[in-house]
Short mmCIF file of C-alpha atoms in Angstrom, two decimals:
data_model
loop_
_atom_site.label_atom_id
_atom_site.label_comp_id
_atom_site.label_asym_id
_atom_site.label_seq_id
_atom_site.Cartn_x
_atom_site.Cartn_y
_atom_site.Cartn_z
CA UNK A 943 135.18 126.57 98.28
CA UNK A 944 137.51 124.51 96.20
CA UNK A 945 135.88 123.73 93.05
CA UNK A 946 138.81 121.21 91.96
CA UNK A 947 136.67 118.77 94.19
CA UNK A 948 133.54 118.43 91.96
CA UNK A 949 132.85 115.26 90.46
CA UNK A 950 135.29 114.15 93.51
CA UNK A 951 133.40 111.16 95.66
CA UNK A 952 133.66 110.41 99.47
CA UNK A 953 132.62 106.86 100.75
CA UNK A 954 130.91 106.05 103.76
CA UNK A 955 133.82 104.80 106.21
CA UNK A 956 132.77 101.24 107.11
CA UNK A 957 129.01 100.85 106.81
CA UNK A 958 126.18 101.30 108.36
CA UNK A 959 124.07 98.82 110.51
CA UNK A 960 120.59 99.35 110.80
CA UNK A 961 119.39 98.43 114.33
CA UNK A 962 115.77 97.94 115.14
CA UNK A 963 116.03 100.14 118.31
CA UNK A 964 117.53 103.46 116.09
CA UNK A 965 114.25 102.95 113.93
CA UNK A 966 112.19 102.80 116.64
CA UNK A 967 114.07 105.88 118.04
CA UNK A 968 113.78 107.84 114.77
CA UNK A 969 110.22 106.81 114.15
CA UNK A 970 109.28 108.77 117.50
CA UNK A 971 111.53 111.44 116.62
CA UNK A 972 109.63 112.64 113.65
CA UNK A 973 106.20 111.30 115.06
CA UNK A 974 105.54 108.48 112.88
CA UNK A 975 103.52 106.04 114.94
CA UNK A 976 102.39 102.93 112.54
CA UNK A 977 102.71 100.03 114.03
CA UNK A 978 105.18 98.88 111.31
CA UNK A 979 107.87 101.20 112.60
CA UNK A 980 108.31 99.74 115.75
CA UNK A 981 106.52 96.35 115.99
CA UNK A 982 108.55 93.66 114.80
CA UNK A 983 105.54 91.03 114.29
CA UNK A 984 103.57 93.98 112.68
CA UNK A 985 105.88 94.39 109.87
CA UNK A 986 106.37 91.07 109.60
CA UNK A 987 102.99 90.87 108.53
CA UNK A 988 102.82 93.33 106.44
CA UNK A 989 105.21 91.50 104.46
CA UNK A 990 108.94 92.93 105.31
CA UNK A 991 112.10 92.03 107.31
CA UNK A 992 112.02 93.98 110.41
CA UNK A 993 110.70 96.93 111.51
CA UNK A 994 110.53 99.62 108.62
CA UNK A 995 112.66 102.82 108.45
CA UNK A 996 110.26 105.96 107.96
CA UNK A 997 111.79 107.80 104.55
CA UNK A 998 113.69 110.02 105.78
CA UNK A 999 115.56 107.83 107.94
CA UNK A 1000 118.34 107.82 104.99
CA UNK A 1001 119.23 111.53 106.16
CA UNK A 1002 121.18 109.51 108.90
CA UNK A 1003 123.07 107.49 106.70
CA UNK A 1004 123.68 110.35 104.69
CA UNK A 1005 124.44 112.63 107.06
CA UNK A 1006 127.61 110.45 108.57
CA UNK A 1007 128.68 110.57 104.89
CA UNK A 1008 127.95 113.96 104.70
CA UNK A 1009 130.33 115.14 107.64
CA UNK A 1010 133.63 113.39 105.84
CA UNK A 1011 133.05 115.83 102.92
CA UNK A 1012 131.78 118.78 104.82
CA UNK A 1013 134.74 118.71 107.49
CA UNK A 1014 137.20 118.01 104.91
CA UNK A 1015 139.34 120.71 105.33
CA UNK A 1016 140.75 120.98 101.97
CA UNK A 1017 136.93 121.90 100.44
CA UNK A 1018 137.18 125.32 102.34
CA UNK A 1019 133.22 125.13 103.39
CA UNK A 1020 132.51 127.37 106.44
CA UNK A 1021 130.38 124.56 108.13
CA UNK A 1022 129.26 126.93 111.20
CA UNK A 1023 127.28 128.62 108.40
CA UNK A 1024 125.55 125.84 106.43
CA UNK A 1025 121.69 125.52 106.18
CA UNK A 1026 119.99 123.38 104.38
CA UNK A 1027 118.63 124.42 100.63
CA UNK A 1028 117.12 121.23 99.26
CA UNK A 1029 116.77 117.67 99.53
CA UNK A 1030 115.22 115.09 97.55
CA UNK A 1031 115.44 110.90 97.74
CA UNK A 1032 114.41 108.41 95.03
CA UNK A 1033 113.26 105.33 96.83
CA UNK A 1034 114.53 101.78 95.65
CA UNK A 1035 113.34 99.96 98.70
CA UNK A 1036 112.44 100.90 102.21
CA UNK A 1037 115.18 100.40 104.61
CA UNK A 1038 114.53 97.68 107.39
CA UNK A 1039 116.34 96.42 110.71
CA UNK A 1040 119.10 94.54 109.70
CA UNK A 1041 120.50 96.13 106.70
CA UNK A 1042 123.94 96.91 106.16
CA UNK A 1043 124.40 99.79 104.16
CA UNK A 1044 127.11 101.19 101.99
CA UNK A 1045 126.93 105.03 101.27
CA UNK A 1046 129.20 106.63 98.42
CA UNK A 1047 128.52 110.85 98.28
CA UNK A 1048 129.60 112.80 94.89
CA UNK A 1049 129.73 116.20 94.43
CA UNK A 1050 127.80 117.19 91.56
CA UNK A 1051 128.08 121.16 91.86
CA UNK A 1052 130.01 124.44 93.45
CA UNK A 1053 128.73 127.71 92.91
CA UNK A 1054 128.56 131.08 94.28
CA UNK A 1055 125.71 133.14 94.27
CA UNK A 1056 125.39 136.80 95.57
CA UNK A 1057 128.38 135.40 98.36
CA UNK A 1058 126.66 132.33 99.07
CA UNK A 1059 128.82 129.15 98.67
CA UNK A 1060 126.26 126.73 97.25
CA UNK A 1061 127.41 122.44 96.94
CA UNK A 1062 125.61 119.90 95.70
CA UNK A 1063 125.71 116.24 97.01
CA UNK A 1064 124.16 113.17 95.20
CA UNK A 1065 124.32 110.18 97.95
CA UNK A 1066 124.06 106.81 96.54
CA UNK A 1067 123.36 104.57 99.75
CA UNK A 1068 123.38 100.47 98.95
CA UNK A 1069 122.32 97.51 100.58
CA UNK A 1070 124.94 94.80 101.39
CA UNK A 1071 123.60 92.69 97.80
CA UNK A 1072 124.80 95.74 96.36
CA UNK A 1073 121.59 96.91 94.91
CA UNK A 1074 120.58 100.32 95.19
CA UNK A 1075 118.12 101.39 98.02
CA UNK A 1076 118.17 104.89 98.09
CA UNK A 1077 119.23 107.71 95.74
CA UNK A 1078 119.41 110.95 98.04
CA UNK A 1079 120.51 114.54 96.71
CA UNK A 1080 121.29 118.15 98.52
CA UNK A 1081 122.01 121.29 97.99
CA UNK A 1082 123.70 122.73 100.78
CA UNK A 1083 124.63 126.74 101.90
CA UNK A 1084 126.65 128.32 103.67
CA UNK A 1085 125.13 131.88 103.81
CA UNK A 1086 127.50 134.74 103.19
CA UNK A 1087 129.04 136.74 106.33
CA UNK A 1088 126.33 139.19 107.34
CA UNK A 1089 128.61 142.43 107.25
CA UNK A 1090 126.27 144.08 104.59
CA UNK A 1091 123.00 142.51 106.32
CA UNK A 1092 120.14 144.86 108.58
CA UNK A 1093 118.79 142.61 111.06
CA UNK A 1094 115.27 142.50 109.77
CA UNK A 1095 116.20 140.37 107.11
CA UNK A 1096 116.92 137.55 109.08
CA UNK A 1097 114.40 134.71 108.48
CA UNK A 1098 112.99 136.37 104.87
CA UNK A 1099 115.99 136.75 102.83
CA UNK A 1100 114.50 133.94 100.59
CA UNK A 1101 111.47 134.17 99.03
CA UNK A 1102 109.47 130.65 98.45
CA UNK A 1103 110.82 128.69 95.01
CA UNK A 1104 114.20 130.48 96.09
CA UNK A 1105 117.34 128.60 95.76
CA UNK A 1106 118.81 129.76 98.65
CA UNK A 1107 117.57 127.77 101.78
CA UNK A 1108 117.51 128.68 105.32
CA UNK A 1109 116.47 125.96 107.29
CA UNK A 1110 119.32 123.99 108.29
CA UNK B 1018 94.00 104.26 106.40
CA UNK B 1019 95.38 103.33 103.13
CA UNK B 1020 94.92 105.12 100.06
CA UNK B 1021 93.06 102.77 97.46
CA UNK B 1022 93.84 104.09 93.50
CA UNK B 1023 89.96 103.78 93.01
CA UNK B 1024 89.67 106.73 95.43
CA UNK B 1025 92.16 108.56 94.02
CA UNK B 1026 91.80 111.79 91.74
CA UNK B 1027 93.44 114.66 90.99
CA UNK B 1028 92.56 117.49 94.08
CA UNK B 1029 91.75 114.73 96.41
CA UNK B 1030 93.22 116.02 99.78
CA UNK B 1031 95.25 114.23 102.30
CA UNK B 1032 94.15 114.14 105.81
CA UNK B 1033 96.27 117.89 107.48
CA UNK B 1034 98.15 117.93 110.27
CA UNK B 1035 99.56 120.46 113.07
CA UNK B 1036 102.50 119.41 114.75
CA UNK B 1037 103.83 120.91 117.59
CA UNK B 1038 107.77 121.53 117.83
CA UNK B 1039 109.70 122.82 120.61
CA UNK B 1040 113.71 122.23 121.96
CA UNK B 1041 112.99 119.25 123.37
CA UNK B 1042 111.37 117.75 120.00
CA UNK B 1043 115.04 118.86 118.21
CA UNK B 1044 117.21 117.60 120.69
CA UNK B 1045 115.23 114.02 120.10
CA UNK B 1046 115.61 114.81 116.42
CA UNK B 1047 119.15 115.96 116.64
CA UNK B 1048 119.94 112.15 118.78
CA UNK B 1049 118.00 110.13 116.02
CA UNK B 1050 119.11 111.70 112.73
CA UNK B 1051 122.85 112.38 114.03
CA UNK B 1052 122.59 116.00 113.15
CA UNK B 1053 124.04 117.97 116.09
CA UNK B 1054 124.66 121.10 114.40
CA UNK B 1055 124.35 123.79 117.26
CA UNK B 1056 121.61 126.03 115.38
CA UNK B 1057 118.80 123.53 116.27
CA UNK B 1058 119.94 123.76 120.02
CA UNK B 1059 121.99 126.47 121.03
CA UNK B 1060 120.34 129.89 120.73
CA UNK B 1061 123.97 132.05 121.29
CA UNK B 1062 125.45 130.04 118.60
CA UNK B 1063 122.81 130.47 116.34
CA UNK B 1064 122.93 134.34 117.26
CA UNK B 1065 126.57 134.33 116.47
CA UNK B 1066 125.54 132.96 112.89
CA UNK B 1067 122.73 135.33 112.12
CA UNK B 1068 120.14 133.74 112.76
CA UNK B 1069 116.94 134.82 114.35
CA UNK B 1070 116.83 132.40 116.72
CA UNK B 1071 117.24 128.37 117.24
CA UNK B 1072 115.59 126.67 113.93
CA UNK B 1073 114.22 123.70 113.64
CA UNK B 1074 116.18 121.26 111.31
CA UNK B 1075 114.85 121.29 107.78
CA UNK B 1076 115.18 117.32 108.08
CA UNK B 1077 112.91 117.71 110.47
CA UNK B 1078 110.27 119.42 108.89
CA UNK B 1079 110.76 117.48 105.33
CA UNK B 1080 110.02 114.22 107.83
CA UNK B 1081 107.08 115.65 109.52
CA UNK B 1082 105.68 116.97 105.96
CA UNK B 1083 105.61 113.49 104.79
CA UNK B 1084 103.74 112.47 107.60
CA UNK B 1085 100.66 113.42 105.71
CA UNK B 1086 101.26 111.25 102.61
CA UNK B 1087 102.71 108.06 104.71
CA UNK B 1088 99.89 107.91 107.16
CA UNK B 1089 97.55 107.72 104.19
CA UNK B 1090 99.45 105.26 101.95
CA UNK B 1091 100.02 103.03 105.51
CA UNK B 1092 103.02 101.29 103.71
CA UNK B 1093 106.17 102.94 103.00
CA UNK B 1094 107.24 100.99 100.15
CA UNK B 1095 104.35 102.85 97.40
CA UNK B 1096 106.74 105.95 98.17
CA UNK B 1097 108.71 106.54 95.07
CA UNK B 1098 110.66 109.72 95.78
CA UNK B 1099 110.21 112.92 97.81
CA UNK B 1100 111.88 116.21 97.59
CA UNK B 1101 111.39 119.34 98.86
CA UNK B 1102 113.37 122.95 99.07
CA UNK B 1103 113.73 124.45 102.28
CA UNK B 1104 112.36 128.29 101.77
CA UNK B 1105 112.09 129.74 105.36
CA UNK B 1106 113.33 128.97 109.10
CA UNK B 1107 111.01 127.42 111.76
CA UNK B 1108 112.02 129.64 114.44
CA UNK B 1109 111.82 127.80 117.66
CA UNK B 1110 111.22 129.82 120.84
CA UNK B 1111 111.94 128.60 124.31
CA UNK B 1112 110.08 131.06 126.70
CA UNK B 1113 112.69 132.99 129.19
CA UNK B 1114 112.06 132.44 132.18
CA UNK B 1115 109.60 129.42 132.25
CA UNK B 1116 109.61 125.89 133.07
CA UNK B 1117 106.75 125.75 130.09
CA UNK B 1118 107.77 124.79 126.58
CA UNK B 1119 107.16 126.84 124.31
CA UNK B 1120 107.91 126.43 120.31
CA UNK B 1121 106.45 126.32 116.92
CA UNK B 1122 103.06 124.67 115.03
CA UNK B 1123 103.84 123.40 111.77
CA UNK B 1124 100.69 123.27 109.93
CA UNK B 1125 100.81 120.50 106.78
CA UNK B 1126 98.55 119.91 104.09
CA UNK B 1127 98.67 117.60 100.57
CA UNK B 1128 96.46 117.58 97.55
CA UNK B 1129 97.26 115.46 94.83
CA UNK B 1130 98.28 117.02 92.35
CA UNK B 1131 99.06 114.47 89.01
CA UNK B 1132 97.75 110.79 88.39
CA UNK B 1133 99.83 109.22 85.70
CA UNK B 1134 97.24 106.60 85.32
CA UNK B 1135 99.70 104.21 82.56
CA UNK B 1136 102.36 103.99 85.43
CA UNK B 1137 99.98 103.98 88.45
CA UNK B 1138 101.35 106.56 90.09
CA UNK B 1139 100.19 109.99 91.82
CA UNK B 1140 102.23 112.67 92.58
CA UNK B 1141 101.12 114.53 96.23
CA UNK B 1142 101.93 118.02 96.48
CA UNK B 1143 102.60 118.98 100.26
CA UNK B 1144 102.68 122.49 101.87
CA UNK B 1145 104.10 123.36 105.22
CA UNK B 1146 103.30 126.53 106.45
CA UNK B 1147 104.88 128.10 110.40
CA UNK B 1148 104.10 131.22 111.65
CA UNK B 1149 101.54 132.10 108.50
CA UNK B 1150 104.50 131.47 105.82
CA UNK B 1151 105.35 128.92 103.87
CA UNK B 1152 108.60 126.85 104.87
CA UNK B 1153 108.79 124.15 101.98
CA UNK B 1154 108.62 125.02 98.55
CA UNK B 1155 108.02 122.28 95.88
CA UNK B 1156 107.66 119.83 98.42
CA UNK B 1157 106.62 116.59 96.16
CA UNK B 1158 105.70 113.19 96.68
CA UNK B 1159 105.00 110.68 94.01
CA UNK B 1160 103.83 107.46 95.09
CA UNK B 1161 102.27 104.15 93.71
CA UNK B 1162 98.72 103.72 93.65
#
């Protein structure tokens, strides 16, 4: 990978409009049944907008953000080899139905280790009042060409606490 | 259920849960989050990359692991931040030759394991464990009592 782009940043194209049916979708997706996920009146009453986004919902937002850097031909990442190694989000607000949001990705880090290409990505997603709503960070691989690897280490390369992920 | 601060102490433990994953649970995933990378779906591509089989997408498992601390707290908005590394694969298996579905059990558990009583906040510490093994490391939740 091109280390020239650290420190380089990559906007959202255009925004991102929350819809009430994509929450309810996502909500099912990952199993999260509370009424305040997909009943409009129920989260209502509970005191917000619209229905409420579960918290990883951001990933989505993130993720369309994500594919401008990753695909960006110039940054030299082997994308057909990329798992996941970590992923954290600091929560300013919950994201509800009706939010427009803005999405700016940085890349804090490039490094190599043991033939691993290792990036880190700090997403700074923002509502349309411009105030922060969620801070989201990743540390993405793409795993090293398995000439030198014996089958049986697929799956247990990484030991737990490892910085090396393997999930995607 | 909602977590009241009263209740609260350090080594109080979440409610677990299992949750069952197979192809059909990704492909949901994979039309909700946006993430159609062809590991989570396509078991010759994810072959051709080395891997020992279709995996579940570590998105997926980070939102099911919170699952434990969100159905307690019942409003998403005493969730400060969550992270978590992503240690091992969830292999999921699709067996040949049967209409059944087949797939994984992702077994998740939280315990918390700091009260900072001054700012009102706990932090939950979550494990997710497939297959025996662990498949989230430092998987950490602090939230607002």
């Amino acid at each position: 990978m091109d280390a020239s782009f650290v420190g380089r940043r990559f906007p959202l194209p255009g925004s991102y409009a929350v819809g009430v049916e994509k929450i309810r979708e996502f909500a099912d997706a990952v199993g999260e049944t509370a009424p305040i996920h997909h009943d409009r009146a129920a989260a209502r009453a509970a005191g917000f907008a619209d229905v409420v986004a579960p918290p990883t919902f951001s990933f989505a937002v993130i993720n369309r953000t994500q594919e401008v850097v990753l695909f960006d031909p110039e940054l030299g990442l082997d994308y057909s080899r990329v798992v996941h190694g970590d992923q954290s989000f600091s929560y300013h607000r919950p994201i509800v139905a009706g939010d427009e949001l803005t999405c700016v990705m940085e890349i804090e880090q490039i490094r190599n280790v043991a033939g691993n290409d290792m990036i880190t990505l700090r997403a700074d997603i923002t509502g349309a009042d411009g105030e922060p709503v969620v801070t989201g960070r990743a540390m993405l691989v793409s795993r090293a060409a398995e000439t030198s690897e014996r089958p049986e280490d697929h799956g247990s390369r990484e030991p737990a606490g490892s910085t090396t992920g393997s999930s995607g | 259920m909602s977590a009241a601060a009263a209740e609260v102490s350090v080594g109080t433990e979440l409610p677990p849960l299992t949750v069952h994953v197979d192809r059909e649970t990704l492909v949901r995933y994979a039309g909700a989050s946006g993430d159609f990378n062809p590991i989570h779906w396509n078991p010759a591509f994810a072959a051709s990359v080395g891997l020992p089989g279709v995996i579940a997408h570590g998105m997926f498992t980070m939102a099911t692991a919170i699952r434990v601390v969100t159905d307690w707290l019942g409003d998403p908005s005493r969730l400060i931040d969550y992270g978590v590394r992503f240690t091992r694969p969830v292999v999921v298996t699709d067996a040949a030759g049967s209409l059944d579905h087949d797939g994984a059990d992702i077994e998740i558990t939280g315990k918390v394991g700091a009260i900072d009583p001054a700012a009102g906040t706990a932090r939950v510490d979550l494990t997710a464990t497939f297959d025996g093994q662990t498949v989230l490391g430092k998987a950490r939740a602090t939230v607002r009592l």
